[in-house]
XYZ file of C-alpha atoms in Angstrom:
118
model
C 22.400 24.770 -59.077
C 21.900 20.978 -58.583
C 21.260 19.303 -55.211
C 20.117 15.881 -54.287
C 19.122 14.916 -50.703
C 18.747 11.183 -49.639
C 17.545 10.163 -46.213
C 17.894 6.560 -45.157
C 16.298 5.224 -41.994
C 17.592 1.723 -40.854
C 18.968 1.106 -44.390
C 15.548 1.974 -46.031
C 15.398 4.917 -48.376
C 12.875 7.268 -46.789
C 13.344 10.484 -49.111
C 14.992 11.206 -52.330
C 14.542 14.681 -53.682
C 16.527 16.496 -56.335
C 16.561 20.093 -57.449
C 18.059 21.283 -60.680
C 18.037 25.038 -61.640
C 19.775 25.188 -64.969
C 19.807 28.281 -67.154
C 19.917 26.083 -70.290
C 16.238 25.250 -69.491
C 15.415 29.047 -69.733
C 16.232 32.144 -67.813
C 16.153 31.419 -64.058
C 14.514 34.770 -62.932
C 11.715 34.195 -65.472
C 11.239 30.523 -64.410
C 11.421 31.389 -60.716
C 8.776 34.144 -61.043
C 8.423 36.357 -58.088
C 10.190 33.814 -55.669
C 13.762 34.019 -54.980
C 13.828 31.593 -51.926
C 13.210 27.952 -51.867
C 13.560 25.815 -48.820
C 12.980 22.209 -47.744
C 12.819 21.092 -44.177
C 12.503 17.336 -43.317
C 11.222 16.277 -39.782
C 11.784 12.770 -38.907
C 12.128 10.632 -35.713
C 10.079 9.888 -32.538
C 11.114 13.301 -30.989
C 9.379 15.346 -33.512
C 6.518 12.854 -34.780
C 3.761 14.586 -32.898
C 4.816 18.139 -33.917
C 5.251 16.924 -37.444
C 1.774 15.759 -37.515
C 0.502 18.940 -36.083
C 2.559 20.873 -38.750
C 1.089 18.768 -41.483
C -2.436 19.282 -40.381
C -1.970 22.992 -39.877
C -0.327 23.562 -43.436
C -3.040 21.429 -45.038
C -5.606 23.835 -43.790
C -4.013 26.798 -45.316
C -5.600 28.085 -48.467
C -3.576 29.526 -51.347
C -3.374 33.317 -51.326
C -3.682 34.827 -54.649
C -0.434 36.596 -55.458
C 0.937 35.825 -51.927
C 4.503 36.438 -50.966
C 4.987 32.862 -50.033
C 3.740 29.316 -50.927
C 3.950 26.477 -48.432
C 3.229 22.641 -48.561
C 3.837 19.717 -46.255
C 3.660 16.156 -47.185
C 3.703 13.113 -44.918
C 6.511 10.678 -44.770
C 5.814 7.093 -44.166
C 7.501 7.002 -40.778
C 5.237 9.670 -39.323
C 7.668 12.557 -40.396
C 6.867 15.534 -42.739
C 8.581 17.320 -45.617
C 8.007 21.075 -45.519
C 8.511 22.993 -48.789
C 8.447 26.744 -48.942
C 8.818 29.313 -51.791
C 9.122 32.890 -50.716
C 9.793 36.370 -52.199
C 12.472 36.883 -49.674
C 15.016 35.117 -47.564
C 13.905 37.104 -44.528
C 10.277 36.101 -44.838
C 11.239 32.343 -45.411
C 13.459 32.333 -42.423
C 10.695 33.987 -40.218
C 8.223 31.466 -41.322
C 10.509 28.602 -40.861
C 11.514 29.674 -37.351
C 7.703 30.130 -36.466
C 6.780 26.817 -37.880
C 9.580 24.880 -36.148
C 9.653 26.734 -32.886
C 8.925 23.539 -31.076
C 12.556 22.150 -31.763
C 14.174 24.915 -29.616
C 13.190 23.065 -26.334
C 14.102 19.528 -28.005
C 17.618 21.067 -28.775
C 18.039 22.921 -25.552
C 19.170 25.795 -27.786
C 17.922 28.143 -30.424
C 19.490 27.147 -33.758
C 18.630 30.476 -35.250
C 19.982 32.681 -32.308
C 23.619 32.747 -33.471
C 23.228 32.111 -37.191
C 25.438 35.140 -38.129
């Protein structure tokens, strides 16, 4: 698996992130450990700037839980945005956490993006 995400704002590169999961580098299950779900969410723009700052602050206060079923980090972006990364033992757990952390987007969108995902 290989993915590359690039985000430009007004022609300026804001984010470049790449992920490569290549079995030639070693067995994937061994390298991924107990996690089988990885996600990245990027929040940028004036409509989410305040919520992004609160998300960054809240996640920065979390401690690492020994042998936890999820690991999460948030990093600031120079435009006031945030990049959220999460590794989880299950898709369901990752989805629940993402939905909980990003609940503020429902009123912004005027709809729940998770309500009709299937």
